[in-house]
Amino acid sequence: MIELRETTIKDRKNTYNWLYYSDFSDYLNKLEGITKETIPSYEYYKKEEYMDYFFDCSQPEKGRAYIIVCKNNGEIGDIGIISYTSFHLSDKITEFDIWLKGLDYTGHGFGTQAIQRLASLVKEMGYEKIIMRPSKHNKRAIKSYQKAGFVEEDLEPENYYRSEYVPKFSEGDYGPGGDVFMVLNL
Ligand SMILES: CC(C)(COP(=O)(O)OP(=O)(O)OC[C@H]1O[C@@H](n2cnc3c(N)ncnc32)[C@H](O)[C@@H]1OP(=O)(O)O)[C@@H](O)C(=O)NCCC(=O)NCCS
């Protein structure tokens, strides 16, 4: 059983460590071409990747993060983060990003449940489409997103990205042809 809880600024450092210093980080970093020497600093993460508004709800129209909380056999604990980001996308479209805090937590359905929860929240907010862009090598992520109802599409950037962001974002995080463009119609 998982629940989503609204984040506070205090959660940010944990989410950074889960992303860049957990037991799946080497694998994810390699997919993005990040080496031990080029792992983004926490300062960079705060300024350029996961800015304050994700954690303090100051600009929900741009994006918002949630901590995935697992309730299992009476035990409760934070096990990951999921967020939506919209500033770069056309009206009524948002993008999800998700990672759990370590490999032990993957493969139990928690990530898929978190995506389903956040999908119903953003639907209530008025969104009509969600996109996700995993690496084509990240089979576990692709499978999870499929289970949540996402389907692969050919990307037509101008149908999704605001025109000023097409050059920056249309290629995705993994270089040309490196990702799978997936869409959930709400
Ligand atoms: C991606 C992620 C959020 C998915 O959440 P999850 O809780 O692990 O997902 P689920 O357990 O619901 O589903 C994973 C599915 O992938 C399958 N799977 C695992 N490894 C696989 C592989 N190598 N090839 C194919 N399928 C695989 C699992 O069997 C499971 O399917 P099943 O339920 O039919 O058995 C989580 O694995 C994660 O945080 N991974 C590390 C960070 C990451 O990759 N983030 C995404 C960046 S885009």
Coordinates of N, CA and C and ligand atoms in Angstrom, one line a residue:
M1 N 0.8 -1.2 0.0 CA 0.0 0.0 0.0 C 0.9 1.3 0.0
I2 N 0.7 2.1 -0.9 CA 1.4 3.4 -0.9 C 0.5 4.6 -0.8
E3 N 1.0 5.7 -0.3 CA 0.3 6.9 -0.3 C 1.2 8.0 -0.8
L4 N 0.7 9.1 -1.3 CA 1.5 10.3 -1.7 C 1.4 11.3 -0.6
R5 N 2.5 11.9 -0.2 CA 2.4 13.0 0.8 C 3.1 14.2 0.1
E6 N 2.5 15.4 0.4 CA 3.1 16.6 -0.2 C 4.5 16.8 0.4
T7 N 5.5 17.2 -0.4 CA 6.9 17.4 0.1 C 7.0 18.7 0.8
T8 N 8.1 18.8 1.6 CA 8.6 20.1 2.1 C 10.0 20.2 1.7
I9 N 10.6 21.4 1.8 CA 12.0 21.6 1.4 C 12.9 20.6 2.1
K10 N 12.6 20.2 3.3 CA 13.4 19.2 4.1 C 13.6 17.9 3.4
D11 N 12.6 17.6 2.5 CA 12.7 16.3 1.8 C 13.7 16.3 0.7
R12 N 14.2 17.5 0.2 CA 14.9 17.6 -1.0 C 16.2 16.8 -1.0
K13 N 17.0 16.9 0.1 CA 18.3 16.3 0.1 C 18.2 14.8 0.0
N14 N 17.2 14.2 0.6 CA 17.0 12.7 0.5 C 16.7 12.4 -1.0
T15 N 15.9 13.2 -1.6 CA 15.6 12.8 -3.0 C 16.8 12.9 -3.9
Y16 N 17.7 13.8 -3.6 CA 18.9 13.9 -4.4 C 19.8 12.7 -4.1
N17 N 19.9 12.3 -2.9 CA 20.7 11.1 -2.6 C 20.2 9.8 -3.2
W18 N 18.8 9.7 -3.2 CA 18.2 8.5 -3.8 C 18.5 8.5 -5.3
L19 N 18.5 9.7 -5.9 CA 18.7 9.7 -7.4 C 20.2 9.4 -7.8
Y20 N 21.1 10.1 -7.1 CA 22.5 10.1 -7.6 C 23.4 9.2 -6.7
Y21 N 22.9 8.7 -5.6 CA 23.8 7.9 -4.7 C 23.1 6.6 -4.2
S22 N 22.2 6.1 -4.9 CA 21.6 4.8 -4.4 C 22.2 3.7 -5.2
D23 N 21.7 2.5 -4.9 CA 22.3 1.3 -5.6 C 21.8 1.1 -7.1
F24 N 20.9 2.0 -7.6 CA 20.6 1.9 -9.0 C 21.3 3.1 -9.7
S25 N 21.9 4.0 -9.0 CA 22.4 5.3 -9.6 C 23.4 5.1 -10.6
D26 N 24.3 4.1 -10.4 CA 25.4 3.9 -11.4 C 24.7 3.6 -12.8
Y27 N 23.7 2.7 -12.7 CA 23.0 2.3 -13.9 C 22.3 3.5 -14.6
L28 N 21.5 4.2 -13.8 CA 20.8 5.4 -14.4 C 21.8 6.4 -14.9
N29 N 22.8 6.7 -14.1 CA 23.8 7.7 -14.5 C 24.4 7.4 -15.8
K30 N 24.8 6.1 -16.0 CA 25.4 5.6 -17.2 C 24.5 5.9 -18.4
L31 N 23.2 5.6 -18.2 CA 22.2 5.8 -19.3 C 22.2 7.3 -19.7
E32 N 22.4 8.2 -18.8 CA 22.4 9.6 -19.1 C 23.7 10.1 -19.4
G33 N 24.7 9.3 -19.5 CA 26.1 9.7 -19.8 C 26.8 10.5 -18.7
I34 N 26.3 10.2 -17.4 CA 26.9 10.9 -16.3 C 27.9 10.0 -15.7
T35 N 29.1 10.5 -15.4 CA 30.2 9.7 -14.8 C 30.3 10.1 -13.3
K36 N 31.1 9.4 -12.5 CA 31.3 9.7 -11.1 C 31.7 11.2 -11.0
E37 N 32.6 11.6 -11.9 CA 33.1 13.0 -11.9 C 32.1 14.0 -12.2
T38 N 31.1 13.6 -13.0 CA 30.1 14.7 -13.5 C 28.7 14.6 -12.8
I39 N 28.6 13.8 -11.7 CA 27.4 13.8 -11.0 C 27.0 15.2 -10.6
P40 N 25.8 15.7 -10.9 CA 25.5 17.1 -10.5 C 25.6 17.3 -9.0
S41 N 26.1 18.5 -8.7 CA 26.2 18.8 -7.2 C 24.8 19.0 -6.7
Y42 N 24.7 19.0 -5.3 CA 23.4 19.3 -4.7 C 23.0 20.7 -5.0
E43 N 23.9 21.7 -5.1 CA 23.6 23.1 -5.4 C 23.0 23.1 -6.8
Y44 N 23.5 22.4 -7.8 CA 23.0 22.4 -9.1 C 21.6 21.8 -9.1
Y45 N 21.4 20.7 -8.4 CA 20.1 20.0 -8.3 C 19.0 21.0 -7.8
K46 N 19.4 21.8 -6.8 CA 18.5 22.8 -6.2 C 18.1 23.9 -7.2
K47 N 19.2 24.3 -7.9 CA 18.9 25.5 -8.8 C 18.4 25.1 -10.2
E48 N 18.8 24.0 -10.7 CA 18.4 23.7 -12.1 C 17.5 22.5 -12.3
E49 N 17.5 21.6 -11.3 CA 16.7 20.3 -11.6 C 15.5 20.3 -10.7
Y50 N 15.6 20.4 -9.4 CA 14.5 20.3 -8.5 C 14.4 21.6 -7.6
M51 N 13.9 22.6 -8.3 CA 13.8 23.9 -7.7 C 12.8 23.9 -6.5
D52 N 12.9 25.1 -5.7 CA 12.0 25.2 -4.5 C 10.5 24.8 -4.8
Y53 N 10.0 25.3 -6.0 CA 8.6 25.2 -6.2 C 8.1 23.7 -6.2
F54 N 9.0 22.8 -6.5 CA 8.6 21.4 -6.5 C 8.3 20.9 -5.0
F55 N 9.0 21.6 -4.1 CA 8.9 21.1 -2.7 C 8.0 22.0 -1.8
D56 N 7.8 23.3 -2.2 CA 7.0 24.1 -1.3 C 5.7 24.5 -1.8
C57 N 5.3 24.0 -3.0 CA 4.0 24.2 -3.6 C 3.8 25.7 -3.9
S58 N 4.9 26.4 -4.2 CA 4.7 27.9 -4.5 C 4.2 28.1 -5.9
Q59 N 4.5 27.2 -6.8 CA 4.1 27.4 -8.2 C 3.5 26.1 -8.8
P60 N 2.4 25.7 -8.3 CA 1.8 24.4 -8.7 C 1.5 24.3 -10.2
E61 N 1.4 25.5 -10.8 CA 1.2 25.4 -12.3 C 2.4 25.0 -13.0
K62 N 3.6 25.2 -12.4 CA 4.8 24.7 -13.0 C 5.2 23.3 -12.7
G63 N 4.9 22.9 -11.5 CA 5.2 21.5 -11.1 C 5.1 21.3 -9.6
R64 N 5.2 20.0 -9.2 CA 5.0 19.7 -7.7 C 5.5 18.3 -7.5
A65 N 6.2 18.1 -6.4 CA 6.7 16.8 -6.1 C 6.0 16.2 -4.9
Y66 N 5.9 14.9 -4.8 CA 5.3 14.2 -3.7 C 6.2 13.0 -3.2
I67 N 6.2 12.8 -2.0 CA 7.0 11.7 -1.4 C 6.1 10.4 -1.5
I68 N 6.6 9.3 -2.0 CA 5.9 8.1 -2.0 C 6.1 7.4 -0.6
V69 N 5.0 7.2 0.1 CA 5.1 6.6 1.5 C 4.5 5.2 1.4
C70 N 5.3 4.3 1.9 CA 4.8 2.9 1.9 C 4.3 2.5 3.3
K71 N 3.1 1.9 3.3 CA 2.6 1.4 4.6 C 2.5 -0.1 4.5
N72 N 3.3 -0.8 5.2 CA 3.4 -2.3 5.1 C 3.5 -2.9 6.4
N73 N 2.6 -3.8 6.7 CA 2.6 -4.5 8.0 C 2.8 -3.6 9.2
G74 N 2.0 -2.5 9.2 CA 2.1 -1.5 10.3 C 3.3 -0.6 10.3
E75 N 4.2 -0.8 9.3 CA 5.4 0.1 9.2 C 5.1 1.1 8.1
I76 N 5.6 2.3 8.4 CA 5.4 3.4 7.5 C 6.7 4.0 7.2
G77 N 7.0 4.3 5.9 CA 8.3 4.9 5.6 C 8.3 5.5 4.2
D78 N 9.2 6.5 4.0 CA 9.3 7.2 2.7 C 10.1 6.3 1.8
I79 N 9.6 6.0 0.6 CA 10.4 5.1 -0.3 C 10.7 5.7 -1.7
G80 N 10.3 6.9 -1.9 CA 10.6 7.5 -3.3 C 10.0 8.8 -3.5
I81 N 10.2 9.3 -4.7 CA 9.6 10.6 -5.1 C 8.9 10.5 -6.4
I82 N 7.8 11.2 -6.6 CA 7.2 11.3 -7.9 C 6.8 12.8 -8.1
S83 N 6.9 13.3 -9.3 CA 6.6 14.7 -9.5 C 5.9 14.9 -10.9
Y84 N 5.2 16.0 -11.0 CA 4.7 16.4 -12.3 C 5.4 17.8 -12.6
T85 N 5.7 18.0 -13.9 CA 6.3 19.2 -14.4 C 5.6 19.7 -15.6
S86 N 5.2 21.0 -15.6 CA 4.3 21.4 -16.8 C 4.8 22.7 -17.4
F87 N 5.9 23.4 -16.9 CA 6.2 24.7 -17.4 C 6.6 24.7 -18.9
H88 N 7.1 23.6 -19.3 CA 7.7 23.5 -20.7 C 6.7 22.9 -21.7
L89 N 5.5 22.5 -21.2 CA 4.6 21.8 -22.1 C 3.3 22.6 -22.4
S90 N 2.7 22.2 -23.5 CA 1.4 22.9 -23.9 C 0.3 22.7 -22.8
D91 N -0.7 23.5 -23.0 CA -1.8 23.5 -22.0 C -2.4 22.1 -21.8
K92 N -2.7 21.8 -20.6 CA -3.3 20.5 -20.2 C -2.4 19.3 -20.4
I93 N -1.1 19.5 -20.6 CA -0.2 18.4 -20.7 C 0.9 18.5 -19.6
T94 N 1.2 17.4 -18.9 CA 2.2 17.5 -17.9 C 3.1 16.2 -18.0
E95 N 4.3 16.3 -17.4 CA 5.3 15.2 -17.5 C 5.6 14.7 -16.1
F96 N 5.6 13.4 -16.0 CA 6.0 12.8 -14.7 C 7.4 12.3 -14.6
D97 N 8.0 12.3 -13.4 CA 9.3 11.8 -13.2 C 9.2 11.0 -11.9
I98 N 9.9 9.9 -11.8 CA 9.8 9.1 -10.5 C 11.0 8.3 -10.3
W99 N 11.4 8.2 -9.0 CA 12.4 7.2 -8.7 C 12.2 6.8 -7.2
L100 N 12.5 5.5 -7.0 CA 12.4 5.0 -5.6 C 13.7 5.1 -5.0
K101 N 13.8 4.7 -3.7 CA 15.1 5.1 -3.0 C 16.1 4.0 -3.1
G102 N 15.8 2.9 -3.7 CA 16.8 1.8 -3.8 C 16.2 0.6 -4.5
L103 N 17.1 -0.3 -4.9 CA 16.6 -1.4 -5.7 C 15.7 -2.3 -5.0
D104 N 15.9 -2.5 -3.6 CA 15.0 -3.3 -2.8 C 13.5 -2.9 -3.0
Y105 N 13.3 -1.6 -3.2 CA 11.9 -1.1 -3.3 C 11.3 -1.3 -4.7
T106 N 12.1 -1.6 -5.7 CA 11.5 -1.8 -7.0 C 10.9 -3.2 -7.2
G107 N 10.1 -3.3 -8.2 CA 9.5 -4.6 -8.5 C 8.4 -5.1 -7.6
H108 N 7.9 -4.2 -6.7 CA 6.8 -4.6 -5.9 C 5.5 -3.9 -6.2
G109 N 5.5 -3.2 -7.3 CA 4.3 -2.5 -7.8 C 4.2 -1.1 -7.2
F110 N 5.1 -0.7 -6.3 CA 4.9 0.6 -5.6 C 5.0 1.8 -6.6
G111 N 6.0 1.7 -7.5 CA 6.1 2.8 -8.5 C 4.9 3.0 -9.4
T112 N 4.3 1.9 -9.8 CA 3.2 1.9 -10.7 C 2.0 2.5 -9.9
Q113 N 1.8 2.0 -8.6 CA 0.7 2.6 -7.8 C 0.9 4.1 -7.6
A114 N 2.1 4.6 -7.4 CA 2.3 6.0 -7.2 C 1.9 6.8 -8.5
I115 N 2.3 6.2 -9.7 CA 1.9 6.9 -10.9 C 0.4 7.0 -11.1
Q116 N -0.3 5.9 -10.7 CA -1.7 5.9 -10.8 C -2.3 6.9 -9.9
R117 N -1.8 7.0 -8.7 CA -2.3 8.0 -7.7 C -2.1 9.4 -8.3
L118 N -0.9 9.7 -8.7 CA -0.6 11.1 -9.2 C -1.4 11.4 -10.5
A119 N -1.6 10.4 -11.3 CA -2.4 10.6 -12.5 C -3.8 11.0 -12.1
S120 N -4.4 10.4 -11.1 CA -5.8 10.8 -10.8 C -5.8 12.2 -10.1
L121 N -4.7 12.6 -9.4 CA -4.6 13.9 -8.9 C -4.6 15.0 -10.0
V122 N -3.7 14.7 -11.0 CA -3.5 15.7 -12.0 C -4.8 15.8 -12.9
K123 N -5.5 14.7 -13.0 CA -6.7 14.7 -13.8 C -7.7 15.6 -13.1
E124 N -7.8 15.5 -11.8 CA -8.7 16.4 -11.0 C -8.3 17.9 -11.2
M125 N -7.0 18.1 -11.5 CA -6.5 19.5 -11.7 C -6.8 20.0 -13.1
G126 N -7.3 19.1 -14.0 CA -7.7 19.6 -15.3 C -6.7 19.1 -16.4
Y127 N -5.7 18.4 -16.1 CA -4.8 17.9 -17.1 C -5.5 16.8 -18.0
E128 N -5.1 16.7 -19.2 CA -5.7 15.7 -20.1 C -4.7 14.7 -20.6
K129 N -3.4 15.0 -20.5 CA -2.4 14.1 -21.0 C -1.2 14.1 -20.1
I130 N -0.5 12.9 -19.9 CA 0.7 12.9 -19.2 C 1.8 12.2 -20.1
I131 N 3.0 12.8 -20.1 CA 4.1 12.1 -20.9 C 5.1 11.6 -19.9
M132 N 5.8 10.6 -20.3 CA 7.0 10.1 -19.6 C 8.0 9.6 -20.7
R133 N 9.3 9.8 -20.4 CA 10.3 9.5 -21.5 C 11.5 8.7 -20.9
P134 N 11.3 7.4 -20.5 CA 12.3 6.6 -20.0 C 13.4 6.2 -21.1
S135 N 14.6 5.9 -20.7 CA 15.6 5.4 -21.6 C 15.0 4.1 -22.3
K136 N 15.3 3.9 -23.5 CA 14.9 2.6 -24.2 C 15.5 1.4 -23.5
H137 N 16.6 1.6 -22.8 CA 17.2 0.4 -22.1 C 16.6 0.1 -20.7
N138 N 15.8 1.0 -20.2 CA 15.3 0.9 -18.8 C 13.9 0.1 -18.9
K139 N 14.1 -1.2 -19.1 CA 12.9 -2.1 -19.3 C 11.9 -2.1 -18.1
R140 N 12.5 -2.0 -16.9 CA 11.6 -2.0 -15.7 C 10.7 -0.8 -15.7
A141 N 11.3 0.4 -16.0 CA 10.5 1.6 -16.0 C 9.5 1.5 -17.1
I142 N 9.9 1.1 -18.3 CA 8.9 1.0 -19.4 C 7.7 0.1 -19.1
K143 N 8.1 -1.1 -18.5 CA 7.0 -2.0 -18.1 C 6.1 -1.4 -17.0
S144 N 6.6 -0.7 -16.1 CA 5.8 -0.1 -15.0 C 4.9 1.0 -15.7
Y145 N 5.4 1.8 -16.6 CA 4.6 2.8 -17.2 C 3.5 2.2 -18.1
Q146 N 3.8 1.1 -18.7 CA 2.8 0.4 -19.5 C 1.7 -0.1 -18.6
K147 N 2.1 -0.7 -17.4 CA 1.1 -1.2 -16.5 C 0.2 -0.1 -16.0
A148 N 0.7 1.2 -15.9 CA -0.1 2.3 -15.5 C -1.0 2.9 -16.6
G149 N -0.8 2.3 -17.8 CA -1.7 2.7 -18.9 C -1.0 3.6 -20.0
F150 N 0.3 3.8 -19.9 CA 1.0 4.6 -20.9 C 1.2 3.8 -22.1
V151 N 1.1 4.5 -23.3 CA 1.4 3.8 -24.5 C 2.5 4.6 -25.3
E152 N 3.3 3.8 -26.0 CA 4.4 4.5 -26.8 C 3.8 5.2 -28.0
E153 N 4.3 6.4 -28.3 CA 3.9 7.2 -29.4 C 5.1 7.7 -30.1
D154 N 5.0 8.1 -31.4 CA 6.1 8.8 -32.1 C 5.9 10.2 -31.6
L155 N 7.1 10.8 -31.2 CA 7.0 12.2 -30.7 C 7.0 13.2 -31.9
E156 N 5.9 14.1 -31.8 CA 5.9 15.3 -32.7 C 6.0 16.4 -31.7
P157 N 7.3 16.9 -31.5 CA 7.5 17.9 -30.4 C 6.6 19.0 -30.3
E158 N 6.2 19.6 -31.5 CA 5.3 20.8 -31.5 C 3.9 20.5 -31.0
N159 N 3.5 19.2 -30.9 CA 2.2 18.8 -30.3 C 2.3 18.8 -28.8
Y160 N 3.5 18.8 -28.2 CA 3.6 18.6 -26.8 C 4.3 19.8 -26.1
Y161 N 5.4 20.3 -26.7 CA 6.2 21.3 -26.0 C 5.8 22.7 -26.5
R162 N 5.9 23.6 -25.5 CA 5.7 25.0 -25.9 C 6.8 25.4 -26.9
S163 N 6.5 26.2 -27.9 CA 7.4 26.4 -29.0 C 8.8 26.8 -28.5
E164 N 8.9 27.7 -27.5 CA 10.2 28.1 -27.0 C 11.1 27.0 -26.4
Y165 N 10.4 25.9 -26.0 CA 11.1 24.8 -25.3 C 11.4 23.7 -26.3
V166 N 10.9 23.7 -27.5 CA 11.1 22.6 -28.5 C 12.6 22.3 -28.6
P167 N 13.5 23.3 -28.9 CA 14.9 23.0 -29.1 C 15.5 22.3 -27.9
K168 N 15.2 22.8 -26.7 CA 15.8 22.3 -25.5 C 15.4 20.9 -25.1
F169 N 14.0 20.6 -25.2 CA 13.5 19.4 -24.6 C 13.2 18.3 -25.6
S170 N 13.1 18.6 -26.9 CA 12.5 17.6 -27.8 C 13.4 16.4 -27.9
E171 N 14.7 16.6 -27.7 CA 15.6 15.4 -27.8 C 15.5 14.4 -26.6
G172 N 15.1 14.9 -25.5 CA 15.0 14.1 -24.3 C 16.3 14.0 -23.5
D173 N 16.4 13.2 -22.5 CA 17.5 13.1 -21.6 C 18.6 12.1 -22.1
Y174 N 18.3 11.3 -23.1 CA 19.2 10.2 -23.5 C 19.8 10.4 -24.9
G175 N 19.6 11.5 -25.5 CA 20.2 11.8 -26.8 C 19.2 11.2 -27.9
P176 N 19.4 11.6 -29.2 CA 18.5 11.2 -30.2 C 18.2 9.7 -30.3
G177 N 17.0 9.3 -30.3 CA 16.6 7.9 -30.3 C 16.9 7.1 -29.1
G178 N 17.3 7.8 -28.0 CA 17.7 7.1 -26.8 C 16.5 6.8 -25.8
D179 N 15.4 7.4 -26.1 CA 14.3 7.2 -25.1 C 13.0 6.6 -25.8
V180 N 12.1 6.3 -25.0 CA 10.7 5.9 -25.5 C 9.8 6.9 -25.0
F181 N 9.1 7.5 -26.0 CA 8.1 8.6 -25.7 C 6.8 7.9 -25.4
M182 N 6.3 8.1 -24.1 CA 5.1 7.4 -23.7 C 4.0 8.4 -23.2
V183 N 2.8 8.1 -23.5 CA 1.7 9.0 -23.3 C 0.5 8.3 -22.6
L184 N 0.0 9.0 -21.6 CA -1.3 8.5 -20.9 C -2.4 9.6 -21.2
N185 N -3.4 9.2 -21.9 CA -4.5 10.1 -22.1 C -5.5 9.9 -20.9
L186 N -5.8 11.1 -20.2 CA -6.6 11.0 -19.0 C -8.1 11.0 -19.3
Ligands
LIG1 C1 10.9 2.8 -12.6 C2 10.3 2.5 -11.2 C3 9.7 3.8 -10.6 C4 9.1 1.5 -11.4 O1 8.5 1.2 -10.2 P1 8.4 -0.3 -9.7 O2 7.7 -0.2 -8.4 O3 9.7 -0.9 -9.7 O4 7.5 -0.9 -10.8 P2 6.6 -2.2 -10.8 O5 7.1 -3.2 -9.7 O6 5.2 -1.9 -10.7 O7 6.8 -2.8 -12.2 C5 8.1 -3.2 -12.7 C6 7.8 -4.2 -13.8 O8 9.0 -4.4 -14.5 C7 9.4 -5.8 -14.6 N1 10.8 -5.8 -14.8 C8 11.8 -5.7 -13.9 N2 13.0 -5.8 -14.6 C9 12.7 -6.0 -15.9 C10 13.5 -6.2 -17.0 N3 14.9 -6.2 -17.0 N4 12.9 -6.4 -18.2 C11 11.5 -6.4 -18.3 N5 10.7 -6.2 -17.2 C12 11.3 -6.0 -16.0 C13 8.9 -6.3 -13.3 O9 8.8 -7.7 -13.3 C14 7.6 -5.6 -13.1 O10 6.6 -6.2 -14.0 P3 5.4 -7.2 -13.3 O11 4.7 -6.5 -12.3 O12 4.6 -7.6 -14.5 O13 6.2 -8.4 -12.8 C15 11.3 1.9 -10.2 O14 11.7 0.6 -10.7 C16 12.5 2.8 -10.0 O15 12.5 3.7 -9.2 N6 13.6 2.4 -10.7 C17 14.9 3.1 -10.5 C18 14.8 4.5 -11.0 C19 14.3 4.7 -12.4 O16 14.6 3.9 -13.3 N7 13.4 5.7 -12.6 C20 12.8 6.0 -13.8 C21 13.6 6.9 -14.6 S1 12.8 7.3 -16.2

